C-alpha cells in the first residue's frame, strides 16, 4: 500500500483500496467448524485473487477481512470491480453456504480512494465505508463519501 501510494502521489494517478468482509462469518464458522471456515476463506481469497488484475494487491486482514489495493483505479472503476467480486463470491460452491442468512456467502465492501482521501486516512475511511455497507444490510459496496 505504501509503495502504491508513493507511486500514485508521484504520477498523480488514482488509487483505490477496498476492505472486504465476509458477511455473517462467525455463525458460519460456529455451524460448520473452524476447518470448514478456513476452507471457505481460502476459496474466497482465491476468488478475489483471480477476479482482479495481476497488479492489484490482495491480502487477508484480520479474521475474515481482506484488503485490496487497486493502483490506477478510479472510484467508479473500483465500484465495478466490487460488483464483479460480489457476484463471483456468491457463485462459489462452498459447503454450508446455502444455510447462511442470505442463502449464500456474501461480502460487504468499503472503498476509499486517493487523491480524494489523504493517504494517511485511506484505510480508516475504507473501514468506515465497510461498516456503512454492513449497517445498510450487508452484501453491498459503499464508497466513502460517495
Coordinates of C-alpha atoms in Angstrom, one line a residue:
X1 CA 0.0 0.0 0.0
X2 CA 2.8 2.4 0.9
X3 CA 4.6 1.8 -2.3
X4 CA 1.5 2.2 -4.4
X5 CA 0.6 5.4 -2.6
X6 CA 4.0 6.9 -3.3
X7 CA 3.6 6.0 -7.0
X8 CA 0.1 7.5 -7.1
X9 CA 1.3 10.7 -5.5
X10 CA 4.3 11.0 -7.8
X11 CA 2.5 10.3 -11.0
X12 CA -0.8 12.0 -10.0
X13 CA -2.8 8.7 -10.5
X14 CA -5.8 7.5 -8.6
X15 CA -5.5 4.6 -6.2
X16 CA -8.4 2.8 -4.6
X17 CA -8.5 0.5 -1.7
X18 CA -11.2 -1.9 -0.7
X19 CA -11.8 -3.6 2.6
X20 CA -13.8 -6.8 2.1
X21 CA -15.6 -8.6 5.0
X22 CA -17.3 -11.9 4.8
X23 CA -20.9 -11.4 6.0
X24 CA -22.2 -13.5 8.9
X25 CA -19.0 -15.4 9.0
X26 CA -19.0 -16.2 12.8
X27 CA -22.3 -18.1 12.6
X28 CA -20.9 -20.0 9.5
X29 CA -17.7 -20.8 11.4
X30 CA -19.7 -21.9 14.5
X31 CA -22.1 -24.0 12.5
X32 CA -19.6 -25.6 10.1
X33 CA -16.5 -25.7 12.3
X34 CA -13.1 -23.9 12.0
X35 CA -11.7 -26.2 9.4
X36 CA -14.6 -25.6 7.0
X37 CA -14.4 -21.9 7.9
X38 CA -10.7 -21.9 6.9
X39 CA -11.5 -23.7 3.7
X40 CA -14.2 -21.1 2.9
X41 CA -11.8 -18.3 3.5
X42 CA -9.2 -19.9 1.2
X43 CA -11.9 -20.2 -1.6
X44 CA -12.9 -16.6 -1.1
X45 CA -9.2 -15.5 -1.2
X46 CA -8.6 -17.4 -4.4
X47 CA -11.7 -15.9 -5.9
X48 CA -10.6 -12.4 -5.0
X49 CA -7.1 -13.0 -6.5
X50 CA -8.4 -14.4 -9.7
X51 CA -11.0 -11.7 -10.1
X52 CA -8.6 -8.7 -10.1
X53 CA -5.7 -7.7 -12.2
X54 CA -2.2 -9.0 -11.6
X55 CA -1.0 -5.6 -10.5
X56 CA -3.7 -5.4 -7.8
X57 CA -2.8 -6.4 -4.3
X58 CA -4.9 -8.9 -2.3
X59 CA -4.2 -9.7 1.3
X60 CA -6.0 -11.2 4.3
X61 CA -6.5 -8.7 7.0
X62 CA -7.9 -9.9 10.3
X63 CA -10.2 -12.8 10.8
X64 CA -12.5 -12.8 7.7
X65 CA -11.4 -9.5 6.2
X66 CA -9.4 -8.8 3.1
X67 CA -7.7 -5.7 1.8
X68 CA -7.4 -5.0 -1.9
X69 CA -5.1 -2.3 -3.3
X70 CA -6.1 -1.2 -6.8
X71 CA -3.4 1.0 -8.4
X72 CA -4.5 3.5 -11.1
X73 CA -8.2 2.8 -10.3
X74 CA -10.8 5.5 -10.1
X75 CA -13.7 5.2 -7.6
X76 CA -16.1 4.4 -10.4
X77 CA -13.8 1.6 -11.7
X78 CA -13.4 0.3 -8.1
X79 CA -17.2 0.1 -7.7
X80 CA -17.3 -2.0 -10.9
X81 CA -14.6 -4.3 -9.5
X82 CA -16.5 -4.6 -6.3
X83 CA -19.7 -5.6 -8.2
X84 CA -17.7 -8.3 -10.0
X85 CA -16.3 -9.5 -6.7
X86 CA -19.7 -9.7 -5.1
X87 CA -21.1 -11.7 -7.9
X88 CA -18.1 -14.1 -8.1
X89 CA -18.2 -14.8 -4.4
X90 CA -22.0 -15.5 -4.5
X91 CA -21.4 -18.1 -7.1
X92 CA -18.8 -20.1 -5.1
X93 CA -19.8 -23.6 -4.3
X94 CA -18.9 -23.5 -0.6
X95 CA -20.3 -26.2 1.7
X96 CA -22.9 -24.9 4.1
X97 CA -23.3 -21.5 2.3
X98 CA -27.0 -22.2 1.4
X99 CA -27.8 -22.1 5.2
X100 CA -26.4 -18.6 5.5
X101 CA -28.9 -15.8 6.2
X102 CA -28.9 -14.7 2.6
X103 CA -28.8 -18.2 1.2
X104 CA -25.1 -17.9 0.1
X105 CA -21.9 -16.5 1.4
X106 CA -21.7 -12.8 0.7
X107 CA -19.3 -9.9 1.3
X108 CA -19.6 -6.3 2.2
X109 CA -17.1 -3.9 0.7
X110 CA -15.9 -0.5 1.7
X111 CA -13.9 1.7 -0.7
X112 CA -11.8 4.8 -0.3
X113 CA -9.6 6.4 -2.9
X114 CA -6.7 8.7 -3.4
X115 CA -6.4 11.6 -4.1
X116 CA -9.8 12.5 -2.6
X117 CA -8.7 10.9 0.6
X118 CA -5.4 11.8 2.1
X119 CA -3.0 8.9 2.2
X120 CA -3.0 8.7 6.0
X121 CA -6.8 8.4 6.1
X122 CA -7.3 5.8 3.3
X123 CA -7.6 2.8 5.4
X124 CA -9.7 4.4 8.1
X125 CA -12.2 5.7 5.5
X126 CA -12.4 2.4 3.7
X127 CA -13.2 0.8 7.1
X128 CA -15.9 3.4 7.8
X129 CA -17.4 2.6 4.3
X130 CA -17.3 -1.1 5.1
X131 CA -19.2 -0.6 8.3
X132 CA -21.7 1.5 6.4
X133 CA -22.2 -1.4 4.0
X134 CA -22.8 -3.8 6.8
X135 CA -25.2 -1.4 8.6
X136 CA -27.2 -1.0 5.3
X137 CA -27.9 -4.7 5.2
X138 CA -24.6 -6.4 4.0
X139 CA -24.0 -7.9 0.6
X140 CA -23.2 -4.4 -0.8
X141 CA -20.5 -1.9 -1.5
X142 CA -20.2 1.6 -0.1
X143 CA -17.8 4.2 -1.5
X144 CA -16.6 6.5 1.3
X145 CA -18.0 10.0 0.8
X146 CA -20.0 8.9 -2.3

